[in-house]
Amino acid sequence: MATTTTDEPSHHGEPGQRLDKREVDDFGFYLDSSTTSQVAPSSRSVRSSTTQRTGRWRGDPNKRAESQWLAMLDRWDTTTKARNKKKIKRLCRAGIPESLRGTVWTKLTGADLIRKDDVYNRMKETESNPIFEVIERDVHRCFPNHQMFSEKDGQGQKDLFAVLKAYAVYNPEVGYCQGMGMLVGMMLMHMPPEDTFWLLVATTQGAFKDYFIPTLYQLRIDAAVFELILYQKSRKLSNHLAKNDVTPLTYITQWFMTCFTGTLKWDLALRIWDVVCCDGAKAMIRFALAIMFTSKDHLLRHSPSTGDILSYLLHLPPDFPGIPNDEFIDAAIGIELKKAKLGALRLKAEAMAKVDGVEERGEVTLLKKRKGMK
């Protein structure tokens, strides 16, 4: 499909500004091969990037699912999620319609319940903080191949900086951590900056609690839980990784801190975030295990060394997992991990961290023998 030439303003551009005429997919990612891709956009449906749109980039939502969500949102209150637990889980796992994602994410995480007037504006107007320079350096690295963030100092990058800056002031205990930019970028593709700020707040108080603190405490605890479950369900693969000194933190740090947005094709990453907003961190462990099980044959047969293993896990093939998204999600959800079991394993890992003296830094493990396991 050929692009068109226009001098009309972009969604965020100035009047008369010449627009980028590269082709983009349905999610706003550029399709030309000259751009280094952080993600593998799933849709090969092409749009001219000069096409004017209102709102955010949208796919083609399933009309039936959309009507079901609209009906539920129309009567949503503080008890809706609990009263409709099974139905909401089913709808989230089937994929939230693109047109409603921002609204539904807000409701699922309770971001609307913690929102306070004028807090975001006050936080983002803070003029001086050493962390701002770090944030500013990282902003251009977040989705440079997306229409919204590709322009240096464009409105997308300004919004991204403003949200991260406001959060760093709002929660100085966390401040800023690499990986947050990817999450915020994804959110901004679906909602305005202030809504994004409160979704980030809700996320770091919920599914990602203690993930972004300086010690990455909860990430390290969940890595230990993941490692044990992987060993219990696939000892052969677990042994292969251990013999090559490939520990969970060497790859799931990237996966978890960005919720797979820098690892998997975009439509699948969004589907995973839909489920995480509903199920919490348990979903991330399940999806990480599903990636390992799907990759098991390749890792055992074609990744004999540490470098081979990490190269594959940190740069999964663009067409991964090679099966329909629905099948991959069903496989992940099918991995047994009850809330009570996760809680018990987390407590066990926390206790082990204390025993091993790695509460503040270092890897936590629930395996007695990580190397040379038989």
Short mmCIF file of C-alpha atoms in Angstrom, two decimals:
data_model
loop_
_atom_site.label_atom_id
_atom_site.label_comp_id
_atom_site.label_asym_id
_atom_site.label_seq_id
_atom_site.Cartn_x
_atom_site.Cartn_y
_atom_site.Cartn_z
CA MET A 1 0.00 0.00 0.00
CA ALA A 2 1.48 3.34 -1.03
CA THR A 3 1.70 6.22 1.35
CA THR A 4 0.33 9.64 0.62
CA THR A 5 1.97 13.02 0.93
CA THR A 6 0.46 15.66 3.13
CA ASP A 7 1.40 18.76 5.07
CA GLU A 8 -1.50 18.51 7.49
CA PRO A 9 -0.65 18.58 11.21
CA SER A 10 -0.18 15.36 13.09
CA HIS A 11 -2.22 14.36 16.15
CA HIS A 12 0.28 16.23 18.34
CA GLY A 13 2.04 18.32 15.71
CA GLU A 14 2.16 22.00 14.94
CA PRO A 15 0.10 23.50 12.10
CA GLY A 16 1.84 23.13 8.77
CA GLN A 17 4.35 20.58 10.09
CA ARG A 18 5.28 18.01 7.48
CA LEU A 19 4.33 14.54 8.66
CA ASP A 20 6.36 11.35 8.60
CA LYS A 21 5.12 9.41 5.61
CA ARG A 22 6.37 5.97 6.61
CA GLU A 23 3.82 3.20 6.79
CA VAL A 24 2.56 1.99 10.15
CA ASP A 25 0.55 -0.98 11.32
CA ASP A 26 -2.78 -0.85 13.16
CA PHE A 27 -0.99 -0.14 16.45
CA GLY A 28 1.08 2.77 15.16
CA PHE A 29 4.43 0.97 14.75
CA TYR A 30 6.51 1.78 11.68
CA LEU A 31 6.90 -1.09 9.25
CA ASP A 32 10.03 -0.01 7.36
CA SER A 33 13.09 -2.15 7.96
CA SER A 34 15.34 0.82 8.67
CA THR A 35 13.90 1.19 12.16
CA THR A 36 15.37 -0.93 14.92
CA SER A 37 12.42 -2.78 16.37
CA GLN A 38 11.91 -3.25 20.08
CA VAL A 39 8.76 -5.21 19.44
CA ALA A 40 7.34 -7.25 16.62
CA PRO A 41 3.99 -5.70 15.74
CA SER A 42 1.58 -8.47 14.93
CA SER A 43 -0.68 -6.84 12.44
CA ARG A 44 0.61 -6.50 8.93
CA SER A 45 -2.34 -4.32 8.06
CA VAL A 46 -0.76 -1.14 6.79
CA ARG A 47 -1.85 2.46 7.25
CA SER A 48 -0.17 5.59 6.01
CA SER A 49 1.29 7.36 9.01
CA THR A 50 -0.11 10.58 7.56
CA THR A 51 -3.63 9.31 8.12
CA GLN A 52 -5.38 11.55 10.62
CA ARG A 53 -7.13 9.89 13.51
CA THR A 54 -8.95 10.94 16.61
CA GLY A 55 -8.12 9.18 19.86
CA ARG A 56 -5.50 6.44 20.16
CA TRP A 57 -4.37 3.72 17.75
CA ARG A 58 -7.01 1.04 17.55
CA GLY A 59 -7.39 -2.37 16.02
CA ASP A 60 -10.66 -4.05 15.15
CA PRO A 61 -12.36 -4.95 18.44
CA ASN A 62 -14.64 -7.90 18.68
CA LYS A 63 -18.10 -6.34 18.71
CA ARG A 64 -19.61 -8.93 21.01
CA ALA A 65 -16.83 -8.55 23.58
CA GLU A 66 -17.09 -4.78 23.27
CA SER A 67 -20.81 -4.82 24.02
CA GLN A 68 -20.24 -7.12 27.01
CA TRP A 69 -17.59 -4.80 28.42
CA LEU A 70 -19.70 -1.71 27.80
CA ALA A 71 -22.62 -3.26 29.66
CA MET A 72 -20.36 -4.15 32.59
CA LEU A 73 -18.67 -0.75 32.65
CA ASP A 74 -22.05 0.95 32.64
CA ARG A 75 -22.89 -0.58 36.02
CA TRP A 76 -19.35 -0.84 37.46
CA ASP A 77 -18.91 -0.17 41.16
CA THR A 78 -16.50 -1.22 43.89
CA THR A 79 -18.05 -4.72 44.07
CA THR A 80 -18.24 -5.44 40.34
CA LYS A 81 -14.90 -7.24 40.04
CA ALA A 82 -15.63 -9.53 42.98
CA ARG A 83 -19.23 -10.24 41.94
CA ASN A 84 -18.28 -11.00 38.33
CA LYS A 85 -14.91 -12.61 38.96
CA LYS A 86 -15.25 -15.55 36.56
CA LYS A 87 -16.83 -13.53 33.76
CA ILE A 88 -14.20 -10.78 34.01
CA LYS A 89 -11.38 -13.32 34.00
CA ARG A 90 -12.87 -14.94 30.89
CA LEU A 91 -13.25 -11.62 29.11
CA CYS A 92 -9.73 -10.49 30.00
CA ARG A 93 -8.22 -13.74 28.82
CA ALA A 94 -10.12 -13.42 25.55
CA GLY A 95 -8.58 -9.98 25.04
CA ILE A 96 -10.01 -6.59 25.96
CA PRO A 97 -11.22 -4.66 22.88
CA GLU A 98 -8.59 -2.12 21.85
CA SER A 99 -11.12 0.70 21.98
CA LEU A 100 -11.83 0.03 25.68
CA ARG A 101 -8.45 -1.05 27.00
CA GLY A 102 -7.58 2.17 28.81
CA THR A 103 -10.94 2.34 30.55
CA VAL A 104 -10.97 -1.33 31.52
CA TRP A 105 -7.37 -1.30 32.79
CA THR A 106 -8.29 1.64 35.00
CA LYS A 107 -11.27 -0.22 36.47
CA LEU A 108 -9.48 -3.54 36.92
CA THR A 109 -6.57 -1.97 38.81
CA GLY A 110 -8.70 0.46 40.80
CA ALA A 111 -6.74 3.43 39.43
CA ASP A 112 -9.91 5.50 39.39
CA LEU A 113 -10.45 4.90 43.12
CA ILE A 114 -7.08 6.32 44.21
CA ARG A 115 -7.12 9.28 41.88
CA LYS A 116 -6.92 12.73 43.50
CA ASP A 117 -7.52 16.05 41.81
CA ASP A 118 -4.53 18.18 40.86
CA VAL A 119 -1.92 15.77 42.25
CA TYR A 120 -0.55 14.90 38.81
CA ASN A 121 -0.30 18.54 37.74
CA ARG A 122 1.52 19.50 40.93
CA MET A 123 3.93 16.57 40.68
CA LYS A 124 4.85 17.19 37.05
CA GLU A 125 5.52 20.88 37.70
CA THR A 126 8.34 20.11 40.12
CA GLU A 127 11.35 21.85 38.63
CA SER A 128 14.42 20.16 40.04
CA ASN A 129 15.32 16.59 40.92
CA PRO A 130 18.51 14.68 40.02
CA ILE A 131 16.45 11.74 38.72
CA PHE A 132 14.93 13.91 35.98
CA GLU A 133 18.18 13.80 33.98
CA VAL A 134 18.16 10.01 34.06
CA ILE A 135 14.54 9.90 32.92
CA GLU A 136 15.23 12.36 30.13
CA ARG A 137 18.10 10.22 28.82
CA ASP A 138 15.88 7.13 28.72
CA VAL A 139 12.74 8.61 27.16
CA HIS A 140 13.95 8.40 23.56
CA ARG A 141 14.71 4.69 24.01
CA CYS A 142 11.07 3.81 24.63
CA PHE A 143 9.32 2.71 21.44
CA PRO A 144 11.39 4.75 18.97
CA ASN A 145 9.67 2.77 16.21
CA HIS A 146 6.22 3.95 17.24
CA GLN A 147 4.55 6.90 15.60
CA MET A 148 3.70 8.45 18.95
CA PHE A 149 7.24 8.46 20.37
CA SER A 150 9.55 8.61 17.35
CA GLU A 151 9.92 12.39 17.19
CA LYS A 152 12.61 13.84 19.44
CA ASP A 153 10.95 16.20 21.89
CA GLY A 154 7.60 15.48 20.24
CA GLN A 155 4.42 15.46 22.28
CA GLY A 156 4.63 11.71 22.88
CA GLN A 157 8.09 11.96 24.40
CA LYS A 158 7.01 15.01 26.42
CA ASP A 159 4.02 13.12 27.83
CA LEU A 160 6.22 10.13 28.65
CA PHE A 161 8.73 12.34 30.46
CA ALA A 162 5.97 14.19 32.33
CA VAL A 163 4.36 10.99 33.65
CA LEU A 164 7.66 9.44 34.74
CA LYS A 165 8.78 12.72 36.29
CA ALA A 166 5.49 13.12 38.18
CA TYR A 167 5.69 9.55 39.48
CA ALA A 168 9.28 9.97 40.66
CA VAL A 169 8.19 12.96 42.73
CA TYR A 170 5.00 11.26 43.93
CA ASN A 171 6.80 8.11 45.11
CA PRO A 172 10.42 8.96 45.97
CA GLU A 173 10.93 5.50 47.51
CA VAL A 174 10.71 4.09 44.00
CA GLY A 175 11.67 7.17 42.02
CA TYR A 176 12.45 5.88 38.56
CA CYS A 177 13.59 2.51 37.30
CA GLN A 178 14.37 1.37 33.77
CA GLY A 179 11.46 -0.63 32.46
CA MET A 180 8.88 1.78 33.76
CA GLY A 181 9.15 3.77 30.53
CA MET A 182 7.97 0.82 28.48
CA LEU A 183 4.92 0.32 30.69
CA VAL A 184 4.09 4.02 30.64
CA GLY A 185 4.53 4.16 26.86
CA MET A 186 2.08 1.30 26.42
CA MET A 187 -0.40 3.04 28.71
CA LEU A 188 -0.07 6.36 26.88
CA MET A 189 -1.01 4.64 23.64
CA HIS A 190 -4.41 4.02 25.24
CA MET A 191 -5.11 6.93 27.58
CA PRO A 192 -4.20 10.55 28.40
CA PRO A 193 -1.15 11.35 30.58
CA GLU A 194 -2.99 11.95 33.85
CA ASP A 195 -4.94 8.69 33.51
CA THR A 196 -1.64 6.97 32.73
CA PHE A 197 -0.05 8.43 35.87
CA TRP A 198 -2.76 6.98 38.10
CA LEU A 199 -2.65 3.62 36.33
CA LEU A 200 1.10 3.53 37.01
CA VAL A 201 0.46 4.35 40.67
CA ALA A 202 -2.16 1.60 40.93
CA THR A 203 0.11 -0.89 39.17
CA THR A 204 3.08 -0.24 41.45
CA GLN A 205 0.80 -0.61 44.46
CA GLY A 206 -0.71 -3.81 43.08
CA ALA A 207 0.75 -6.30 40.57
CA PHE A 208 4.17 -4.62 40.54
CA LYS A 209 4.44 -3.78 44.23
CA ASP A 210 8.12 -3.69 45.26
CA TYR A 211 9.26 -4.58 41.74
CA PHE A 212 10.73 -1.16 41.01
CA ILE A 213 12.23 -0.30 44.38
CA PRO A 214 16.05 -0.05 44.35
CA THR A 215 16.54 -3.60 45.67
CA LEU A 216 14.03 -5.07 43.14
CA TYR A 217 12.90 -7.11 46.12
CA GLN A 218 9.67 -8.62 44.82
CA LEU A 219 11.15 -9.32 41.40
CA ARG A 220 13.90 -11.37 43.05
CA ILE A 221 11.37 -13.21 45.21
CA ASP A 222 9.17 -14.04 42.23
CA ALA A 223 12.22 -15.13 40.23
CA ALA A 224 12.89 -17.72 42.96
CA VAL A 225 9.27 -18.89 42.79
CA PHE A 226 9.49 -19.14 39.01
CA GLU A 227 12.74 -21.10 39.21
CA LEU A 228 11.27 -23.67 41.61
CA ILE A 229 8.11 -24.21 39.56
CA LEU A 230 10.16 -24.57 36.38
CA TYR A 231 12.30 -27.20 38.11
CA GLN A 232 9.23 -29.06 39.38
CA LYS A 233 7.54 -29.10 35.97
CA SER A 234 10.54 -29.55 33.67
CA ARG A 235 13.60 -30.85 35.48
CA LYS A 236 15.48 -31.51 32.26
CA LEU A 237 15.15 -27.92 31.07
CA SER A 238 15.90 -26.58 34.53
CA ASN A 239 19.08 -28.67 34.73
CA HIS A 240 20.15 -27.47 31.27
CA LEU A 241 19.85 -23.84 32.36
CA ALA A 242 21.59 -24.47 35.68
CA LYS A 243 24.54 -26.26 34.08
CA ASN A 244 25.03 -23.20 31.89
CA ASP A 245 24.74 -20.80 34.84
CA VAL A 246 21.63 -19.24 33.38
CA THR A 247 19.63 -18.09 36.40
CA PRO A 248 16.14 -16.56 36.15
CA LEU A 249 17.18 -12.98 36.83
CA THR A 250 19.35 -12.97 33.70
CA TYR A 251 16.26 -13.06 31.49
CA ILE A 252 13.01 -12.57 33.40
CA THR A 253 14.18 -9.21 34.72
CA GLN A 254 13.67 -7.86 31.22
CA TRP A 255 10.44 -9.80 30.79
CA PHE A 256 8.82 -8.80 34.07
CA MET A 257 10.00 -5.20 34.39
CA THR A 258 8.46 -4.36 31.02
CA CYS A 259 5.66 -6.94 31.24
CA PHE A 260 6.93 -8.51 28.00
CA THR A 261 6.40 -5.31 25.97
CA GLY A 262 10.00 -5.42 24.76
CA THR A 263 10.01 -9.18 24.21
CA LEU A 264 6.86 -10.37 22.47
CA LYS A 265 4.90 -9.24 19.43
CA TRP A 266 2.70 -6.35 20.31
CA ASP A 267 -0.78 -7.85 20.12
CA LEU A 268 0.32 -10.69 22.41
CA ALA A 269 2.01 -8.28 24.85
CA LEU A 270 -1.25 -6.35 25.12
CA ARG A 271 -3.20 -9.56 25.71
CA ILE A 272 -0.79 -10.44 28.52
CA TRP A 273 -1.18 -6.99 30.10
CA ASP A 274 -4.97 -7.46 29.97
CA VAL A 275 -4.57 -10.59 32.08
CA VAL A 276 -2.00 -9.05 34.44
CA CYS A 277 -4.40 -6.19 35.20
CA CYS A 278 -6.95 -8.82 36.19
CA ASP A 279 -4.83 -11.55 37.82
CA GLY A 280 -1.76 -9.68 39.06
CA ALA A 281 1.83 -10.93 39.17
CA LYS A 282 0.70 -14.55 39.16
CA ALA A 283 -0.09 -14.08 35.47
CA MET A 284 3.46 -12.94 34.69
CA ILE A 285 4.91 -16.08 36.28
CA ARG A 286 2.50 -18.22 34.26
CA PHE A 287 3.37 -16.49 31.00
CA ALA A 288 7.09 -16.75 31.71
CA LEU A 289 6.68 -20.49 32.31
CA ALA A 290 4.65 -20.78 29.09
CA ILE A 291 7.50 -19.13 27.17
CA MET A 292 9.94 -21.64 28.64
CA PHE A 293 7.76 -24.64 27.89
CA THR A 294 7.12 -23.42 24.33
CA SER A 295 10.87 -22.90 23.90
CA LYS A 296 11.92 -26.14 25.58
CA ASP A 297 12.82 -28.06 22.42
CA HIS A 298 14.82 -25.19 20.98
CA LEU A 299 16.70 -24.58 24.22
CA LEU A 300 17.58 -28.24 24.69
CA ARG A 301 18.44 -28.99 21.07
CA HIS A 302 19.80 -25.76 19.68
CA SER A 303 21.11 -23.75 22.63
CA PRO A 304 24.08 -25.67 24.06
CA SER A 305 25.84 -22.71 25.66
CA THR A 306 25.11 -19.82 28.01
CA GLY A 307 25.37 -17.32 25.15
CA ASP A 308 22.99 -19.32 22.96
CA ILE A 309 20.40 -19.60 25.72
CA LEU A 310 20.45 -15.94 26.69
CA SER A 311 20.54 -14.76 23.09
CA TYR A 312 17.36 -16.71 22.44
CA LEU A 313 15.49 -15.80 25.63
CA LEU A 314 16.33 -12.11 25.45
CA HIS A 315 15.58 -11.88 21.73
CA LEU A 316 12.72 -14.25 21.03
CA PRO A 317 11.88 -14.80 17.35
CA PRO A 318 9.52 -12.15 15.89
CA ASP A 319 6.88 -14.80 15.22
CA PHE A 320 7.08 -16.33 18.71
CA PRO A 321 5.28 -18.39 19.97
CA GLY A 322 4.47 -19.79 16.52
CA ILE A 323 0.93 -20.68 17.55
CA PRO A 324 -2.23 -18.54 17.74
CA ASN A 325 -2.30 -16.11 20.65
CA ASP A 326 -5.40 -17.77 22.08
CA GLU A 327 -3.61 -21.13 22.27
CA PHE A 328 -0.56 -19.60 23.97
CA ILE A 329 -2.70 -17.76 26.50
CA ASP A 330 -4.76 -20.88 27.21
CA ALA A 331 -1.54 -22.82 27.74
CA ALA A 332 -0.26 -20.22 30.20
CA ILE A 333 -3.53 -20.01 32.12
CA GLY A 334 -3.58 -23.80 32.24
CA ILE A 335 -0.37 -23.87 34.29
CA GLU A 336 -1.54 -24.61 37.82
CA LEU A 337 -0.58 -21.85 40.22
CA LYS A 338 -3.15 -21.18 42.90
CA LYS A 339 -3.09 -17.89 44.76
CA ALA A 340 -2.51 -19.72 48.05
CA LYS A 341 0.43 -21.66 46.61
CA LEU A 342 1.99 -18.50 45.22
CA GLY A 343 1.63 -16.82 48.60
CA ALA A 344 3.22 -19.77 50.40
CA LEU A 345 6.14 -19.93 47.96
CA ARG A 346 6.71 -16.20 48.27
CA LEU A 347 6.87 -16.48 52.06
CA LYS A 348 9.29 -19.38 51.74
CA ALA A 349 11.48 -17.37 49.36
CA GLU A 350 11.44 -14.39 51.71
CA ALA A 351 12.53 -16.60 54.58
CA MET A 352 15.30 -18.08 52.43
CA ALA A 353 16.47 -14.59 51.47
CA LYS A 354 16.92 -13.81 55.16
CA VAL A 355 18.78 -17.06 55.82
CA ASP A 356 21.10 -16.53 52.86
CA GLY A 357 21.61 -12.84 53.63
CA VAL A 358 20.39 -11.64 50.25
CA GLU A 359 17.44 -9.50 51.28
CA GLU A 360 18.99 -6.35 49.83
CA ARG A 361 20.82 -7.73 46.81
CA GLY A 362 21.73 -11.00 45.13
CA GLU A 363 19.71 -13.89 43.81
CA VAL A 364 17.22 -15.75 45.95
CA THR A 365 16.77 -19.44 45.29
CA LEU A 366 14.52 -22.16 46.64
CA LEU A 367 16.61 -24.89 45.01
CA LYS A 368 19.08 -26.61 47.32
CA LYS A 369 21.41 -27.39 44.45
CA ARG A 370 21.27 -24.96 41.57
CA LYS A 371 24.30 -26.37 39.78
CA GLY A 372 24.91 -29.91 38.65
CA MET A 373 21.40 -31.08 39.50
CA LYS A 374 20.74 -34.69 38.65
#
